[in-house]
Amino acid sequence: MKIHLSLIGMGAGHPDHITRQGVAALQRAQLVLVPRKGADKADLADLRLALCRELLPEGAATIAPFDMPVREGADTDYLGAVDRWHDAIAQVWLDTIARQLPAGGEVALLVWGDPSLYDSTLRIARRLAPRVDLTTTVVPGITALQALTAAHAIPLNDINAPVLITTGRQLRERGWPDSADTVAVMLDGQCAFQTLDPAGLHIWWGAYLGLPHQLCISGPLAEAGPAILRERAQARARHGWLMDTYLLRRAPDKETSHAH
């Protein structure tokens, strides 16, 4: 079976976040895979389905929702648990494609944000290659960091200064990195900024970036941190899911220290 897989960055789910290149790739697809992550995160699948309804001519492609496997607990073997989870996802993809497109063809999957940044879709796709004749095309999308800095109207970096992009787990386990004054934090479900000494740190936080219910908070970490925790809990209760990210900076420039 020969499969051409298009991984299309969809930004935060707003139709305007998908580039014209992404729309063209979506419209070439014969089959569009749509992951479902349970009833409490139905909005995530609904956003993808809404994009398909808006951007695809009626009947142009088969839309195939599939249930995402649940990742096992990873307290002691995080990387191993993720590896096994990716194997399980790849198997579901293969089963869905074989059922819906048995002769092969054009398959598309909308990827939250961009496939290049803290997203494992490409790693999962590589698992298909030994079992099908696979070619993969990546269409870039708006990353969470681009959406965050745009929402706050700030640059990602200070002049001639580096930025470290890391995860909440790394920040929580290793603390503030010695070599960085600016840290962008992804995949932080436990608000690792609580583990830092807030003195001299400024935070720019955003959730549901680019969507109508976008939330933004910024300010000195000592003041903004508790507000973020409250807003985050309330938003998750309202929507059933939450995707957020934030930027931390030491002694920020006066021009970028305004609150939202």
PDB file of C-alpha atoms in Angstrom:
ATOM      1  CA  MET A   1       0.000   0.000   0.000  1.00  0.00           C
ATOM      2  CA  LYS A   2       1.381   3.399  -1.010  1.00  0.00           C
ATOM      3  CA  ILE A   3       0.517   6.317   1.258  1.00  0.00           C
ATOM      4  CA  HIS A   4       1.315   9.994   0.911  1.00  0.00           C
ATOM      5  CA  LEU A   5       0.866  11.567   4.342  1.00  0.00           C
ATOM      6  CA  SER A   6       0.475  15.340   4.710  1.00  0.00           C
ATOM      7  CA  LEU A   7       1.050  16.692   8.223  1.00  0.00           C
ATOM      8  CA  ILE A   8      -0.505  20.141   8.265  1.00  0.00           C
ATOM      9  CA  GLY A   9       0.231  22.670  10.990  1.00  0.00           C
ATOM     10  CA  MET A  10      -3.092  24.131  12.104  1.00  0.00           C
ATOM     11  CA  GLY A  11      -1.934  26.696  14.637  1.00  0.00           C
ATOM     12  CA  ALA A  12      -4.408  27.005  17.505  1.00  0.00           C
ATOM     13  CA  GLY A  13      -7.375  25.865  15.449  1.00  0.00           C
ATOM     14  CA  HIS A  14      -8.490  29.157  13.922  1.00  0.00           C
ATOM     15  CA  PRO A  15      -9.146  28.798  10.166  1.00  0.00           C
ATOM     16  CA  ASP A  16      -6.909  31.797   9.464  1.00  0.00           C
ATOM     17  CA  HIS A  17      -3.966  29.992  11.087  1.00  0.00           C
ATOM     18  CA  ILE A  18      -3.766  27.478   8.250  1.00  0.00           C
ATOM     19  CA  THR A  19      -1.684  28.701   5.330  1.00  0.00           C
ATOM     20  CA  ARG A  20      -2.810  28.522   1.718  1.00  0.00           C
ATOM     21  CA  GLN A  21      -0.278  25.706   1.314  1.00  0.00           C
ATOM     22  CA  GLY A  22      -1.975  23.874   4.166  1.00  0.00           C
ATOM     23  CA  VAL A  23      -5.434  24.350   2.668  1.00  0.00           C
ATOM     24  CA  ALA A  24      -4.192  22.985  -0.652  1.00  0.00           C
ATOM     25  CA  ALA A  25      -2.696  19.930   1.054  1.00  0.00           C
ATOM     26  CA  LEU A  26      -5.913  19.327   2.963  1.00  0.00           C
ATOM     27  CA  GLN A  27      -7.963  19.572  -0.217  1.00  0.00           C
ATOM     28  CA  ARG A  28      -5.762  16.983  -1.954  1.00  0.00           C
ATOM     29  CA  ALA A  29      -6.490  14.432   0.752  1.00  0.00           C
ATOM     30  CA  GLN A  30      -8.732  11.454   0.189  1.00  0.00           C
ATOM     31  CA  LEU A  31      -8.701  10.641   3.902  1.00  0.00           C
ATOM     32  CA  VAL A  32      -8.359  12.996   6.883  1.00  0.00           C
ATOM     33  CA  LEU A  33      -7.478  11.441  10.238  1.00  0.00           C
ATOM     34  CA  VAL A  34      -9.046  13.176  13.264  1.00  0.00           C
ATOM     35  CA  PRO A  35      -7.867  12.107  16.735  1.00  0.00           C
ATOM     36  CA  ARG A  36     -10.367  11.932  19.585  1.00  0.00           C
ATOM     37  CA  LYS A  37      -9.067  12.197  23.157  1.00  0.00           C
ATOM     38  CA  GLY A  38     -12.169  11.378  25.171  1.00  0.00           C
ATOM     39  CA  ALA A  39     -15.387  13.185  26.013  1.00  0.00           C
ATOM     40  CA  ASP A  40     -13.682  15.738  28.265  1.00  0.00           C
ATOM     41  CA  LYS A  41     -11.526  16.898  25.333  1.00  0.00           C
ATOM     42  CA  ALA A  42     -14.180  16.693  22.621  1.00  0.00           C
ATOM     43  CA  ASP A  43     -13.554  20.339  21.714  1.00  0.00           C
ATOM     44  CA  LEU A  44     -10.146  19.374  20.282  1.00  0.00           C
ATOM     45  CA  ALA A  45     -11.715  16.972  17.783  1.00  0.00           C
ATOM     46  CA  ASP A  46     -14.573  19.406  17.142  1.00  0.00           C
ATOM     47  CA  LEU A  47     -12.104  22.130  16.151  1.00  0.00           C
ATOM     48  CA  ARG A  48     -10.488  19.846  13.587  1.00  0.00           C
ATOM     49  CA  LEU A  49     -13.890  18.766  12.268  1.00  0.00           C
ATOM     50  CA  ALA A  50     -14.993  22.399  12.005  1.00  0.00           C
ATOM     51  CA  LEU A  51     -11.846  23.222  10.016  1.00  0.00           C
ATOM     52  CA  CYS A  52     -12.577  20.337   7.651  1.00  0.00           C
ATOM     53  CA  ARG A  53     -16.151  21.540   7.157  1.00  0.00           C
ATOM     54  CA  GLU A  54     -14.965  25.059   6.399  1.00  0.00           C
ATOM     55  CA  LEU A  55     -11.974  24.262   4.205  1.00  0.00           C
ATOM     56  CA  LEU A  56     -13.005  21.092   2.371  1.00  0.00           C
ATOM     57  CA  PRO A  57     -15.633  20.935  -0.394  1.00  0.00           C
ATOM     58  CA  GLU A  58     -18.501  18.705   0.693  1.00  0.00           C
ATOM     59  CA  GLY A  59     -17.719  15.065   0.046  1.00  0.00           C
ATOM     60  CA  ALA A  60     -14.164  15.796  -1.089  1.00  0.00           C
ATOM     61  CA  ALA A  61     -12.543  13.520   1.487  1.00  0.00           C
ATOM     62  CA  THR A  62     -13.451  10.854   3.998  1.00  0.00           C
ATOM     63  CA  ILE A  63     -13.189  12.209   7.549  1.00  0.00           C
ATOM     64  CA  ALA A  64     -12.071   9.425   9.886  1.00  0.00           C
ATOM     65  CA  PRO A  65     -12.154  10.140  13.625  1.00  0.00           C
ATOM     66  CA  PHE A  66     -10.175   7.667  15.709  1.00  0.00           C
ATOM     67  CA  ASP A  67      -9.770   7.175  19.448  1.00  0.00           C
ATOM     68  CA  MET A  68      -6.325   8.028  20.727  1.00  0.00           C
ATOM     69  CA  PRO A  69      -4.708   5.328  22.859  1.00  0.00           C
ATOM     70  CA  VAL A  70      -4.214   6.336  26.475  1.00  0.00           C
ATOM     71  CA  ARG A  71      -0.633   6.730  27.630  1.00  0.00           C
ATOM     72  CA  GLU A  72       0.308   4.603  30.614  1.00  0.00           C
ATOM     73  CA  GLY A  73       1.593   6.150  33.816  1.00  0.00           C
ATOM     74  CA  ALA A  74       5.136   7.398  33.372  1.00  0.00           C
ATOM     75  CA  ASP A  75       6.441   8.198  36.844  1.00  0.00           C
ATOM     76  CA  THR A  76       9.404   5.804  36.575  1.00  0.00           C
ATOM     77  CA  ASP A  77       9.815   5.212  32.834  1.00  0.00           C
ATOM     78  CA  TYR A  78       8.730   8.366  31.042  1.00  0.00           C
ATOM     79  CA  LEU A  79      10.576   7.794  27.758  1.00  0.00           C
ATOM     80  CA  GLY A  80       9.596   4.133  27.621  1.00  0.00           C
ATOM     81  CA  ALA A  81       5.934   4.970  28.234  1.00  0.00           C
ATOM     82  CA  VAL A  82       5.997   7.592  25.480  1.00  0.00           C
ATOM     83  CA  ASP A  83       7.667   5.139  23.072  1.00  0.00           C
ATOM     84  CA  ARG A  84       5.022   2.494  23.676  1.00  0.00           C
ATOM     85  CA  TRP A  85       2.268   5.097  23.349  1.00  0.00           C
ATOM     86  CA  HIS A  86       3.637   6.206  19.980  1.00  0.00           C
ATOM     87  CA  ASP A  87       3.689   2.572  18.816  1.00  0.00           C
ATOM     88  CA  ALA A  88       0.030   2.250  19.785  1.00  0.00           C
ATOM     89  CA  ILE A  89      -0.935   5.460  17.960  1.00  0.00           C
ATOM     90  CA  ALA A  90       0.887   4.359  14.813  1.00  0.00           C
ATOM     91  CA  GLN A  91      -1.027   1.083  14.888  1.00  0.00           C
ATOM     92  CA  VAL A  92      -4.353   2.929  15.120  1.00  0.00           C
ATOM     93  CA  TRP A  93      -3.342   5.089  12.150  1.00  0.00           C
ATOM     94  CA  LEU A  94      -2.473   1.996  10.132  1.00  0.00           C
ATOM     95  CA  ASP A  95      -5.707   0.236  11.035  1.00  0.00           C
ATOM     96  CA  THR A  96      -7.794   3.300  10.161  1.00  0.00           C
ATOM     97  CA  ILE A  97      -6.013   3.855   6.838  1.00  0.00           C
ATOM     98  CA  ALA A  98      -6.302   0.179   5.871  1.00  0.00           C
ATOM     99  CA  ARG A  99     -10.013   0.229   6.641  1.00  0.00           C
ATOM    100  CA  GLN A 100     -10.852   3.544   4.984  1.00  0.00           C
ATOM    101  CA  LEU A 101      -8.313   3.655   2.142  1.00  0.00           C
ATOM    102  CA  PRO A 102      -7.317   0.018   1.433  1.00  0.00           C
ATOM    103  CA  ALA A 103      -5.791   0.817  -1.966  1.00  0.00           C
ATOM    104  CA  GLY A 104      -3.660   3.615  -0.510  1.00  0.00           C
ATOM    105  CA  GLY A 105      -3.626   7.252  -1.511  1.00  0.00           C
ATOM    106  CA  GLU A 106      -3.548  10.744   0.001  1.00  0.00           C
ATOM    107  CA  VAL A 107      -3.904  11.011   3.788  1.00  0.00           C
ATOM    108  CA  ALA A 108      -3.862  14.214   5.847  1.00  0.00           C
ATOM    109  CA  LEU A 109      -3.673  14.966   9.530  1.00  0.00           C
ATOM    110  CA  LEU A 110      -4.071  18.410  11.089  1.00  0.00           C
ATOM    111  CA  VAL A 111      -1.373  18.977  13.705  1.00  0.00           C
ATOM    112  CA  TRP A 112      -1.904  21.381  16.578  1.00  0.00           C
ATOM    113  CA  GLY A 113       0.580  24.239  16.248  1.00  0.00           C
ATOM    114  CA  ASP A 114       3.437  23.089  14.030  1.00  0.00           C
ATOM    115  CA  PRO A 115       4.827  19.544  13.579  1.00  0.00           C
ATOM    116  CA  SER A 116       8.359  20.726  14.361  1.00  0.00           C
ATOM    117  CA  LEU A 117       7.918  22.067  17.906  1.00  0.00           C
ATOM    118  CA  TYR A 118       7.302  19.723  20.844  1.00  0.00           C
ATOM    119  CA  ASP A 119       5.009  17.553  18.786  1.00  0.00           C
ATOM    120  CA  SER A 120       5.555  13.856  18.106  1.00  0.00           C
ATOM    121  CA  THR A 121       3.456  13.395  14.966  1.00  0.00           C
ATOM    122  CA  LEU A 122       6.568  13.051  12.793  1.00  0.00           C
ATOM    123  CA  ARG A 123       8.017  10.442  15.151  1.00  0.00           C
ATOM    124  CA  ILE A 124       4.785   8.474  14.976  1.00  0.00           C
ATOM    125  CA  ALA A 125       4.681   8.783  11.183  1.00  0.00           C
ATOM    126  CA  ARG A 126       8.164   7.237  10.916  1.00  0.00           C
ATOM    127  CA  ARG A 127       6.791   4.089  12.522  1.00  0.00           C
ATOM    128  CA  LEU A 128       4.563   3.551   9.470  1.00  0.00           C
ATOM    129  CA  ALA A 129       7.450   3.437   7.009  1.00  0.00           C
ATOM    130  CA  PRO A 130       8.490  -0.220   7.546  1.00  0.00           C
ATOM    131  CA  ARG A 131       4.915  -1.377   6.935  1.00  0.00           C
ATOM    132  CA  VAL A 132       3.673   0.786   4.044  1.00  0.00           C
ATOM    133  CA  ASP A 133       5.241   2.629   1.117  1.00  0.00           C
ATOM    134  CA  LEU A 134       5.197   6.022   2.815  1.00  0.00           C
ATOM    135  CA  THR A 135       6.092   9.534   1.730  1.00  0.00           C
ATOM    136  CA  THR A 136       5.528  12.412   4.124  1.00  0.00           C
ATOM    137  CA  THR A 137       5.008  16.112   3.464  1.00  0.00           C
ATOM    138  CA  VAL A 138       5.086  18.660   6.282  1.00  0.00           C
ATOM    139  CA  VAL A 139       3.205  21.938   5.934  1.00  0.00           C
ATOM    140  CA  PRO A 140       4.376  24.392   8.612  1.00  0.00           C
ATOM    141  CA  GLY A 141       1.914  26.111  10.902  1.00  0.00           C
ATOM    142  CA  ILE A 142       1.860  28.854  13.518  1.00  0.00           C
ATOM    143  CA  THR A 143       3.576  27.642  16.680  1.00  0.00           C
ATOM    144  CA  ALA A 144       2.264  28.245  20.180  1.00  0.00           C
ATOM    145  CA  LEU A 145       5.241  30.543  20.798  1.00  0.00           C
ATOM    146  CA  GLN A 146       4.408  32.687  17.780  1.00  0.00           C
ATOM    147  CA  ALA A 147       0.798  32.917  18.911  1.00  0.00           C
ATOM    148  CA  LEU A 148       1.930  33.782  22.448  1.00  0.00           C
ATOM    149  CA  THR A 149       4.305  36.582  21.498  1.00  0.00           C
ATOM    150  CA  ALA A 150       1.767  37.972  19.019  1.00  0.00           C
ATOM    151  CA  ALA A 151      -0.975  37.980  21.663  1.00  0.00           C
ATOM    152  CA  HIS A 152       1.245  39.930  24.059  1.00  0.00           C
ATOM    153  CA  ALA A 153       2.840  42.053  21.300  1.00  0.00           C
ATOM    154  CA  ILE A 154       6.372  41.237  22.466  1.00  0.00           C
ATOM    155  CA  PRO A 155       9.491  39.895  20.747  1.00  0.00           C
ATOM    156  CA  LEU A 156      10.583  36.385  21.652  1.00  0.00           C
ATOM    157  CA  ASN A 157      14.179  37.448  22.301  1.00  0.00           C
ATOM    158  CA  ASP A 158      16.066  40.420  23.677  1.00  0.00           C
ATOM    159  CA  ILE A 159      18.578  42.086  21.338  1.00  0.00           C
ATOM    160  CA  ASN A 160      21.359  39.649  20.423  1.00  0.00           C
ATOM    161  CA  ALA A 161      20.198  37.278  23.164  1.00  0.00           C
ATOM    162  CA  PRO A 162      19.370  33.568  23.022  1.00  0.00           C
ATOM    163  CA  VAL A 163      16.103  31.895  23.992  1.00  0.00           C
ATOM    164  CA  LEU A 164      15.860  28.446  25.560  1.00  0.00           C
ATOM    165  CA  ILE A 165      12.766  26.407  24.690  1.00  0.00           C
ATOM    166  CA  THR A 166      12.081  23.696  27.235  1.00  0.00           C
ATOM    167  CA  THR A 167       9.333  21.739  28.957  1.00  0.00           C
ATOM    168  CA  GLY A 168       7.627  22.065  32.303  1.00  0.00           C
ATOM    169  CA  ARG A 169       9.144  18.754  33.365  1.00  0.00           C
ATOM    170  CA  GLN A 170      12.682  19.995  32.629  1.00  0.00           C
ATOM    171  CA  LEU A 171      12.099  23.307  34.416  1.00  0.00           C
ATOM    172  CA  ARG A 172      10.634  21.544  37.440  1.00  0.00           C
ATOM    173  CA  GLU A 173      13.421  18.949  37.694  1.00  0.00           C
ATOM    174  CA  ARG A 174      16.433  21.096  36.774  1.00  0.00           C
ATOM    175  CA  GLY A 175      15.429  24.619  37.745  1.00  0.00           C
ATOM    176  CA  TRP A 176      16.303  27.797  35.885  1.00  0.00           C
ATOM    177  CA  PRO A 177      18.975  27.097  33.230  1.00  0.00           C
ATOM    178  CA  ASP A 178      22.245  28.869  33.972  1.00  0.00           C
ATOM    179  CA  SER A 179      22.855  29.989  30.392  1.00  0.00           C
ATOM    180  CA  ALA A 180      19.505  31.654  29.668  1.00  0.00           C
ATOM    181  CA  ASP A 181      17.793  34.927  30.505  1.00  0.00           C
ATOM    182  CA  THR A 182      14.690  34.039  28.477  1.00  0.00           C
ATOM    183  CA  VAL A 183      12.944  30.666  28.751  1.00  0.00           C
ATOM    184  CA  ALA A 184       9.933  29.533  26.729  1.00  0.00           C
ATOM    185  CA  VAL A 185       8.058  26.699  28.426  1.00  0.00           C
ATOM    186  CA  MET A 186       5.926  24.101  26.654  1.00  0.00           C
ATOM    187  CA  LEU A 187       3.900  21.082  27.830  1.00  0.00           C
ATOM    188  CA  ASP A 188       3.566  22.308  31.396  1.00  0.00           C
ATOM    189  CA  GLY A 189       0.466  20.797  32.956  1.00  0.00           C
ATOM    190  CA  GLN A 190       1.699  21.410  36.509  1.00  0.00           C
ATOM    191  CA  CYS A 191       2.763  25.076  36.299  1.00  0.00           C
ATOM    192  CA  ALA A 192       6.449  24.537  36.936  1.00  0.00           C
ATOM    193  CA  PHE A 193       6.988  28.279  37.343  1.00  0.00           C
ATOM    194  CA  GLN A 194       5.774  27.745  40.931  1.00  0.00           C
ATOM    195  CA  THR A 195       9.064  25.995  41.702  1.00  0.00           C
ATOM    196  CA  LEU A 196      11.189  29.035  40.790  1.00  0.00           C
ATOM    197  CA  ASP A 197      12.313  31.936  42.932  1.00  0.00           C
ATOM    198  CA  PRO A 198      10.129  34.670  41.376  1.00  0.00           C
ATOM    199  CA  ALA A 199      12.489  37.531  42.211  1.00  0.00           C
ATOM    200  CA  GLY A 200      13.418  39.398  39.014  1.00  0.00           C
ATOM    201  CA  LEU A 201      11.314  37.176  36.749  1.00  0.00           C
ATOM    202  CA  HIS A 202       8.559  38.376  34.429  1.00  0.00           C
ATOM    203  CA  ILE A 203       6.027  36.017  32.858  1.00  0.00           C
ATOM    204  CA  TRP A 204       3.875  36.208  29.739  1.00  0.00           C
ATOM    205  CA  TRP A 205       1.251  33.443  29.771  1.00  0.00           C
ATOM    206  CA  GLY A 206      -1.432  32.537  27.268  1.00  0.00           C
ATOM    207  CA  ALA A 207      -4.067  29.848  26.793  1.00  0.00           C
ATOM    208  CA  TYR A 208      -6.372  29.007  23.859  1.00  0.00           C
ATOM    209  CA  LEU A 209      -4.129  31.290  21.828  1.00  0.00           C
ATOM    210  CA  GLY A 210      -5.733  32.579  18.645  1.00  0.00           C
ATOM    211  CA  LEU A 211      -9.197  31.345  19.590  1.00  0.00           C
ATOM    212  CA  PRO A 212     -12.166  33.530  20.595  1.00  0.00           C
ATOM    213  CA  HIS A 213     -11.729  32.548  24.264  1.00  0.00           C
ATOM    214  CA  GLN A 214      -7.991  33.356  24.316  1.00  0.00           C
ATOM    215  CA  LEU A 215      -6.596  34.221  27.752  1.00  0.00           C
ATOM    216  CA  CYS A 216      -3.471  36.292  28.431  1.00  0.00           C
ATOM    217  CA  ILE A 217      -1.823  37.325  31.680  1.00  0.00           C
ATOM    218  CA  SER A 218       1.548  38.990  32.132  1.00  0.00           C
ATOM    219  CA  GLY A 219       3.499  40.683  34.881  1.00  0.00           C
ATOM    220  CA  PRO A 220       6.105  40.029  37.548  1.00  0.00           C
ATOM    221  CA  LEU A 221       5.993  36.322  38.333  1.00  0.00           C
ATOM    222  CA  ALA A 222       5.328  36.928  42.044  1.00  0.00           C
ATOM    223  CA  GLU A 223       2.111  38.782  41.155  1.00  0.00           C
ATOM    224  CA  ALA A 224       1.025  37.107  37.923  1.00  0.00           C
ATOM    225  CA  GLY A 225       1.736  33.519  39.002  1.00  0.00           C
ATOM    226  CA  PRO A 226      -1.206  33.209  41.444  1.00  0.00           C
ATOM    227  CA  ALA A 227      -3.534  34.905  38.942  1.00  0.00           C
ATOM    228  CA  ILE A 228      -2.498  32.399  36.258  1.00  0.00           C
ATOM    229  CA  LEU A 229      -3.191  29.468  38.578  1.00  0.00           C
ATOM    230  CA  ARG A 230      -6.700  30.767  39.330  1.00  0.00           C
ATOM    231  CA  GLU A 231      -7.538  31.573  35.702  1.00  0.00           C
ATOM    232  CA  ARG A 232      -6.132  28.283  34.487  1.00  0.00           C
ATOM    233  CA  ALA A 233      -8.248  26.213  36.895  1.00  0.00           C
ATOM    234  CA  GLN A 234     -11.413  28.138  36.020  1.00  0.00           C
ATOM    235  CA  ALA A 235     -10.792  27.843  32.274  1.00  0.00           C
ATOM    236  CA  ARG A 236     -10.175  24.094  32.446  1.00  0.00           C
ATOM    237  CA  ALA A 237     -13.413  23.656  34.399  1.00  0.00           C
ATOM    238  CA  ARG A 238     -15.311  25.693  31.780  1.00  0.00           C
ATOM    239  CA  HIS A 239     -13.913  24.042  28.659  1.00  0.00           C
ATOM    240  CA  GLY A 240     -12.814  20.600  29.822  1.00  0.00           C
ATOM    241  CA  TRP A 241      -9.357  21.082  28.303  1.00  0.00           C
ATOM    242  CA  LEU A 242      -6.598  23.662  28.244  1.00  0.00           C
ATOM    243  CA  MET A 243      -3.545  24.269  26.100  1.00  0.00           C
ATOM    244  CA  ASP A 244      -1.234  26.989  27.310  1.00  0.00           C
ATOM    245  CA  THR A 245       2.352  28.146  27.162  1.00  0.00           C
ATOM    246  CA  TYR A 246       4.426  30.917  28.654  1.00  0.00           C
ATOM    247  CA  LEU A 247       7.617  32.925  28.395  1.00  0.00           C
ATOM    248  CA  LEU A 248       9.801  33.797  31.381  1.00  0.00           C
ATOM    249  CA  ARG A 249      12.450  36.520  31.288  1.00  0.00           C
ATOM    250  CA  ARG A 250      14.895  37.957  33.762  1.00  0.00           C
ATOM    251  CA  ALA A 251      14.823  41.750  34.189  1.00  0.00           C
ATOM    252  CA  PRO A 252      12.724  42.424  31.060  1.00  0.00           C
ATOM    253  CA  ASP A 253      13.062  45.588  29.041  1.00  0.00           C
ATOM    254  CA  LYS A 254      10.696  48.339  30.124  1.00  0.00           C
ATOM    255  CA  GLU A 255       9.083  48.252  26.702  1.00  0.00           C
ATOM    256  CA  THR A 256       7.881  44.674  27.218  1.00  0.00           C
ATOM    257  CA  SER A 257       6.847  44.770  30.852  1.00  0.00           C
ATOM    258  CA  HIS A 258       3.230  45.952  30.392  1.00  0.00           C
ATOM    259  CA  ALA A 259       0.433  43.762  31.697  1.00  0.00           C
ATOM    260  CA  HIS A 260      -2.494  42.367  29.732  1.00  0.00           C
TER     261      HIS A 260
END
